mmCIF file of C-alpha atoms and ligand atoms in Angstrom:
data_model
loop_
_atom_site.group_PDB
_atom_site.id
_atom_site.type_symbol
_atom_site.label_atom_id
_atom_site.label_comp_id
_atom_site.label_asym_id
_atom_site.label_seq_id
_atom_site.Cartn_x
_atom_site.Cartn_y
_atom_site.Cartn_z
ATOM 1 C CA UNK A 327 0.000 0.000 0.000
ATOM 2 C CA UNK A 328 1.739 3.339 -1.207
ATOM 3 C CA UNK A 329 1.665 6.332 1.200
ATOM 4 C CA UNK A 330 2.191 9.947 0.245
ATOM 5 C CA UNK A 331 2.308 13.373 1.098
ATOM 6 C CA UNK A 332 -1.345 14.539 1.375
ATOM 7 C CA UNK A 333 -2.249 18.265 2.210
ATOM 8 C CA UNK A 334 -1.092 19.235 5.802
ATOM 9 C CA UNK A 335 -4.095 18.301 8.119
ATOM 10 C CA UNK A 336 -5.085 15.244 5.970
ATOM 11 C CA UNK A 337 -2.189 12.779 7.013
ATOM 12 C CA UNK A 338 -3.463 11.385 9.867
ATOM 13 C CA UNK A 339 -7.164 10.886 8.019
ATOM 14 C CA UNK A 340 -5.185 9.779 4.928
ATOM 15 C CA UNK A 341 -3.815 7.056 7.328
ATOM 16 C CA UNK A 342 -6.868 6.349 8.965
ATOM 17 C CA UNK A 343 -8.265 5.582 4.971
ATOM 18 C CA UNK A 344 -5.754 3.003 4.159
ATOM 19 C CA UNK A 345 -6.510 1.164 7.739
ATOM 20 C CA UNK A 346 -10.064 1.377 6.786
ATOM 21 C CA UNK A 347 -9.536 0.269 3.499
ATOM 22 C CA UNK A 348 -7.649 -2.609 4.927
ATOM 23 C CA UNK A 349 -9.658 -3.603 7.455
ATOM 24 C CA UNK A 350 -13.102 -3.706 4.557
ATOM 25 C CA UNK A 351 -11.072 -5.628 2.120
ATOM 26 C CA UNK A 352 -10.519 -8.008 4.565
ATOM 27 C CA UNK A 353 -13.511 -8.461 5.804
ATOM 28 C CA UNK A 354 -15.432 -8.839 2.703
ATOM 29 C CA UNK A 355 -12.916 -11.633 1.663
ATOM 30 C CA UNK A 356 -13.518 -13.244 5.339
ATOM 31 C CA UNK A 357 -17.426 -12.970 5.427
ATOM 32 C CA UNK A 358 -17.566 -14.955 1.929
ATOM 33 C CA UNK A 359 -15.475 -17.771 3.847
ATOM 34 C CA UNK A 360 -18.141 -17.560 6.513
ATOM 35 C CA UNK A 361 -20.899 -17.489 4.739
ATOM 36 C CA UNK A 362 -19.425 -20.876 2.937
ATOM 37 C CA UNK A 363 -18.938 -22.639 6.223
ATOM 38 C CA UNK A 364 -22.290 -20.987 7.166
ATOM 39 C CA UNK A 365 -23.713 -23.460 4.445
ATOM 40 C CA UNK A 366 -21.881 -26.069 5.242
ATOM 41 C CA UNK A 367 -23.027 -26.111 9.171
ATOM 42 C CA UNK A 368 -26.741 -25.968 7.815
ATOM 43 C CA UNK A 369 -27.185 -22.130 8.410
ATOM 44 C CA UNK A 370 -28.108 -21.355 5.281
ATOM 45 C CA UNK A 371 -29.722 -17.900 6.790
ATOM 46 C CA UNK A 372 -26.501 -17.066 8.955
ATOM 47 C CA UNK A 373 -24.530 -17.673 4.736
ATOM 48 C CA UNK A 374 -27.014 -15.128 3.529
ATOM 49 C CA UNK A 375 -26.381 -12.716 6.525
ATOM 50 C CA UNK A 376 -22.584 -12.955 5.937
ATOM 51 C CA UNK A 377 -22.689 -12.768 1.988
ATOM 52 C CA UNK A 378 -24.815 -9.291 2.360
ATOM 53 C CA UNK A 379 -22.172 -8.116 4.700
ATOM 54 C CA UNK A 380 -19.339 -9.096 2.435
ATOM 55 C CA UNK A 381 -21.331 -6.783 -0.123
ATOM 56 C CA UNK A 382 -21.267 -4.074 2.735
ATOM 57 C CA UNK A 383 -17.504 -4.406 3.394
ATOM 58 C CA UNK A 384 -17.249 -3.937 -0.017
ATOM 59 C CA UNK A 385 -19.527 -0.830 -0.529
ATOM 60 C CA UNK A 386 -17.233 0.545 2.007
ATOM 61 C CA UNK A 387 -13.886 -0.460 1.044
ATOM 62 C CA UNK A 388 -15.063 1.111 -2.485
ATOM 63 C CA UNK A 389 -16.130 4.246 -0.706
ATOM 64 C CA UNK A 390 -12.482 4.730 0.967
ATOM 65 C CA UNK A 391 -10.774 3.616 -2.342
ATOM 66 C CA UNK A 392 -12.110 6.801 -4.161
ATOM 67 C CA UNK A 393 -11.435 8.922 -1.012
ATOM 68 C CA UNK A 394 -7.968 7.684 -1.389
ATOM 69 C CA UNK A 395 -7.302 8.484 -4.737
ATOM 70 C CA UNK A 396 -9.123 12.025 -4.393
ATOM 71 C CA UNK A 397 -6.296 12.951 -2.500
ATOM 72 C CA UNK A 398 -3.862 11.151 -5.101
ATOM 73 C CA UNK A 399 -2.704 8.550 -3.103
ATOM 74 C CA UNK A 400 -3.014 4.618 -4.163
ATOM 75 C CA UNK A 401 -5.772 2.065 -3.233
ATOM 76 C CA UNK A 402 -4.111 -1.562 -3.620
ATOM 77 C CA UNK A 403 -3.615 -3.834 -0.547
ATOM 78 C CA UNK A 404 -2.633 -7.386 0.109
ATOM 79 C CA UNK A 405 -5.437 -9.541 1.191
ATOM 80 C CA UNK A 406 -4.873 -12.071 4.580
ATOM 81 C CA UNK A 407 -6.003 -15.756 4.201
ATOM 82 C CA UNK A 408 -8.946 -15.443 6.442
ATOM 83 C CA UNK A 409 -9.233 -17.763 9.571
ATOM 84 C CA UNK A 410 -12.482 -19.699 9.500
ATOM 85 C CA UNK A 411 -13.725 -21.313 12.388
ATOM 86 C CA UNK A 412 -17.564 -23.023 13.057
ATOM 87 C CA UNK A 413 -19.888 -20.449 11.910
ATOM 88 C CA UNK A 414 -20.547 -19.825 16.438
ATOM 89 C CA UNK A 415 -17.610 -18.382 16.654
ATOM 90 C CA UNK A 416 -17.382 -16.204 13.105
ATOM 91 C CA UNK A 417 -20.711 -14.479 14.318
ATOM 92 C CA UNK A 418 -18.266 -14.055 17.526
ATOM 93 C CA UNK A 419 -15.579 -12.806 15.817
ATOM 94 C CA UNK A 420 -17.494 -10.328 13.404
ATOM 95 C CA UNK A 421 -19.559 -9.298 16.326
ATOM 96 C CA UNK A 422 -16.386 -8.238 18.172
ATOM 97 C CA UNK A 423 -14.478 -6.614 14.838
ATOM 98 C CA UNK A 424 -17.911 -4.456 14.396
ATOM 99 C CA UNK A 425 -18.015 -3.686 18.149
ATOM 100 C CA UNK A 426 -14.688 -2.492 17.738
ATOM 101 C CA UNK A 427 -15.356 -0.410 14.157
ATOM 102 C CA UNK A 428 -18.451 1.578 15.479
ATOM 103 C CA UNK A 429 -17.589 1.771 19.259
ATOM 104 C CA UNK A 430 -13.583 3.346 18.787
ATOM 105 C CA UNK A 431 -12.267 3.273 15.242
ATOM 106 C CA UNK A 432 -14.715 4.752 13.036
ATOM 107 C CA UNK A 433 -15.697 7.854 15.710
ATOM 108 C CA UNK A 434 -12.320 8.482 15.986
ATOM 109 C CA UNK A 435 -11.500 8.398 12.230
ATOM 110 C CA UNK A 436 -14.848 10.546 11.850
ATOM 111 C CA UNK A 437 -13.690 13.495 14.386
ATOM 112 C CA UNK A 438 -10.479 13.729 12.849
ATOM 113 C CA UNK A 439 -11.642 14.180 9.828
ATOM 114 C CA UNK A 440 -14.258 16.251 10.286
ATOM 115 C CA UNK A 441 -12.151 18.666 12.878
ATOM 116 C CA UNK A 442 -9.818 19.252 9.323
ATOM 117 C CA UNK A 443 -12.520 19.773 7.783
ATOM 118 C CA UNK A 444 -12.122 16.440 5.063
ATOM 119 C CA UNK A 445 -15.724 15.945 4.313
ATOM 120 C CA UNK A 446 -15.709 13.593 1.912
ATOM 121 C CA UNK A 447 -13.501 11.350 4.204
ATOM 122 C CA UNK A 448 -16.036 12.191 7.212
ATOM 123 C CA UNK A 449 -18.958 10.896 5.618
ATOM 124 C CA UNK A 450 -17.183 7.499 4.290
ATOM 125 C CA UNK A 451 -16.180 7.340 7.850
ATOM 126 C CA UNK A 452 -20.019 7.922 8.910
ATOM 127 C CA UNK A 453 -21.528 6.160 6.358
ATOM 128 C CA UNK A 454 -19.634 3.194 7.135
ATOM 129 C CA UNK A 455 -20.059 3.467 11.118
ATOM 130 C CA UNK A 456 -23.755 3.623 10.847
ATOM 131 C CA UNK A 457 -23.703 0.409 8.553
ATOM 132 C CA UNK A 458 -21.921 -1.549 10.735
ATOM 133 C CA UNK A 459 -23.923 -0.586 13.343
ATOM 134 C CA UNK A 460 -26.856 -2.657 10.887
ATOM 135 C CA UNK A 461 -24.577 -5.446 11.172
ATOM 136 C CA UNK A 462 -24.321 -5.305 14.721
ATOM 137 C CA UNK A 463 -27.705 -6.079 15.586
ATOM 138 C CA UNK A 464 -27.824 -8.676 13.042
ATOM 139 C CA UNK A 465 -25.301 -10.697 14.262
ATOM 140 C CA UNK A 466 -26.289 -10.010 17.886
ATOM 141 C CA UNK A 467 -30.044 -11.924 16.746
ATOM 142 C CA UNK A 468 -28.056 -14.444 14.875
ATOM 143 C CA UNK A 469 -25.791 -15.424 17.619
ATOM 144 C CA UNK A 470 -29.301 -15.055 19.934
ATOM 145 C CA UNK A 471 -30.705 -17.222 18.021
ATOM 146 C CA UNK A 472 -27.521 -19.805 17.327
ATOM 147 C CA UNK A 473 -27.104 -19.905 20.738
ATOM 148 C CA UNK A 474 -30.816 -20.993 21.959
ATOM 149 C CA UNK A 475 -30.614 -23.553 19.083
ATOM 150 C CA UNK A 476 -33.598 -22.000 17.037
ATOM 151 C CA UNK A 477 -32.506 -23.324 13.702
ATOM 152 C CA UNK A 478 -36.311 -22.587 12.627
ATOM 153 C CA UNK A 479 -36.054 -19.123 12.815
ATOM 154 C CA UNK A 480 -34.127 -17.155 9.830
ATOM 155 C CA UNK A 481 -30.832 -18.531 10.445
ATOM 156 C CA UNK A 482 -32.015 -21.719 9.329
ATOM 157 C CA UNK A 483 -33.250 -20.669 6.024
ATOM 158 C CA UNK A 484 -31.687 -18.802 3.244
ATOM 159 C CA UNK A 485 -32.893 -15.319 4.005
ATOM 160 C CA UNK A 486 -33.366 -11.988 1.278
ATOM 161 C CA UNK A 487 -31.409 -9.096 2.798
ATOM 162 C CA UNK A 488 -31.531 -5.573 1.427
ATOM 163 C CA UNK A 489 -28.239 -3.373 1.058
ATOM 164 C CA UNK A 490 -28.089 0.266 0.240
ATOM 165 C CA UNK A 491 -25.576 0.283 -2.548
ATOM 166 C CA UNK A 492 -23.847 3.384 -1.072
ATOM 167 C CA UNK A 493 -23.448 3.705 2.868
ATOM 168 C CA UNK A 494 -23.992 -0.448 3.576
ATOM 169 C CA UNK A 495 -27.032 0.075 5.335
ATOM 170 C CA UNK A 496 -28.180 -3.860 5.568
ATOM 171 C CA UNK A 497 -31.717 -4.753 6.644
ATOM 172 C CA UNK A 498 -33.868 -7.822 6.400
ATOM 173 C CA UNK A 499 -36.634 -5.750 5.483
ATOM 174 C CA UNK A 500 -36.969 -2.807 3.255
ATOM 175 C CA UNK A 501 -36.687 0.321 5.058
ATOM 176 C CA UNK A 502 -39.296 2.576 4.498
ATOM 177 C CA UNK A 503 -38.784 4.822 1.138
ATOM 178 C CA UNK A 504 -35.436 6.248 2.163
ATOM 179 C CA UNK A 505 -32.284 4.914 3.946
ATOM 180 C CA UNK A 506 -31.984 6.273 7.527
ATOM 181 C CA UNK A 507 -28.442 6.640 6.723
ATOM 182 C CA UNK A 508 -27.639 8.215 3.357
ATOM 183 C CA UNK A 509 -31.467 9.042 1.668
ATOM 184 C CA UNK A 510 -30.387 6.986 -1.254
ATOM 185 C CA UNK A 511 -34.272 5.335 -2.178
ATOM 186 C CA UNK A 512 -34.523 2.422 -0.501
ATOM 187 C CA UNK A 513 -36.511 0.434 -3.564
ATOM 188 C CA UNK A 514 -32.564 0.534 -5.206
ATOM 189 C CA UNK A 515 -31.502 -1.141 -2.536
ATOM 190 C CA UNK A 516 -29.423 -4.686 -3.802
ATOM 191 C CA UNK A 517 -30.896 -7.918 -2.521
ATOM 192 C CA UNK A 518 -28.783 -10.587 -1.594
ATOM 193 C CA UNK A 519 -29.725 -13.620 -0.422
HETATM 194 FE FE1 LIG B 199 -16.478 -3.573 8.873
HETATM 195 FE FE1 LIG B 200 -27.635 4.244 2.534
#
C-alpha cells in the first residue's frame, strides 16, 4: 500500500483511509469464507447474513478507495487468508471486529476528519459506522438465536437481505422509502440472499 504526502491536516485521516480500506477488504474476503462454512453447518440464513455483509464491506472499502485516490494517493492492498472457524464463533468474531469499528475506530476516524474539515472522508467514515452498526444487531439476533438452538427461525433458512448500494445500510426488510443513513431510495436497494 503506497503512502504519500497529502495536504497538511489530511495525514493522519489519509492514514486512517488506508486502515479502513484494509480492514473492509478483509472483511469482505472473510465474510464470503463464513458465509461458505455458514452453508456447510446448515445455516443457510446465517450464509445469507454474511454474503450481504461481504457486499457491505465492499460498498465501504469502495467508498475509501475513491477517497484515497481524491487525494492522489493509491488504493491496492494485500489480502490475509482469512481464519475460519464453526460459523458460532465467526458471528463471535465479526460481532467483536464491528463492536470495535463503530464503538472506537470509526468515531475516531470521523472526528479527525471532520475537525480538518475532510468531508468527503467524514462521511465514508459515517456512512460506514452507521452500517456496521446494521450489522451489529444482526449478528447479535443471529448469535441469539444460534445460541438458543432455534434453527427454525431465519438462520435456518436462506434469508433476502436488502443493502443500500452506497453507505452499507443492511436490513432484512426494506426500510421505508429512504435509507436512515444516506437518503439513497430504498426500492434501489441490492438484494442478496
Ligand atoms: Fe467492517
Ligand atoms: Fe444508505
Amino acid at each position: 500500500m503506497a503512502t504519500m504526502a497529502v495536504a497538511a491536516g489530511s495525514e493522519i485521516t489519509f492514514k486512517n483511509l488506508l486502515t479502513a480500506y484494509a480492514g473492509e477488504s478483509n472483511a469482505c474476503v472473510r465474510y464470503k469464507a463464513f458465509a461458505e462454512r455458514a452453508d456447510a453447518d446448515g445455516l443457510a440464513g446465517v450464509a445469507s447474513l454474511f454474503r450481504a455483509a461481504a457486499r457491505t464491506e465492499q460498498i465501504h472499502a469502495n467508498m475509501q478507495a475513491r477517497v484515497i485516490r481524491q487525494l492522489g494517493g493509491d488504493a491496492t492492498i494485500k489480502l490475509d487468508p482469512p481464519l475460519v472457524k464453526n460459523t458460532l464463533e465467526n458471528l463471535k468474531l465479526a460481532l467483536a471486529e464491528e463492536s470495535y469499528e463503530v464503538q472506537s475506530m470509526y468515531p475516531n476516524f470521523w472526528g479527525e476528519a471532520s475537525a480538518h474539515i475532510n468531508a468527503t472522508a467524514a462521511r465514508s467514515f459515517l456512512f460506514s459506522m452507521e452500517a456496521e452498526r446494521t450489522l451489529l444487531g444482526l449478528y447479535n439476533e443471529a448469535i441469539a438465536l444460534l445460541e438458543a438452538e432455534d434453527r427454525y427461525s431465519w438462520i435456518g433458512a436462506e434469508q433476502e437481505f436488502h443493502v443500500c448500494a452506497v453507505c452499507g445500510h443492511t436490513a432484512k426488510t426494506q426500510p421505508g422509502e429512504n435509507c436512515p443513513t444516506c437518503y439513497y431510495p430504498a426500492d434501489r436497494f441490492e438484494r442478496i440472499r
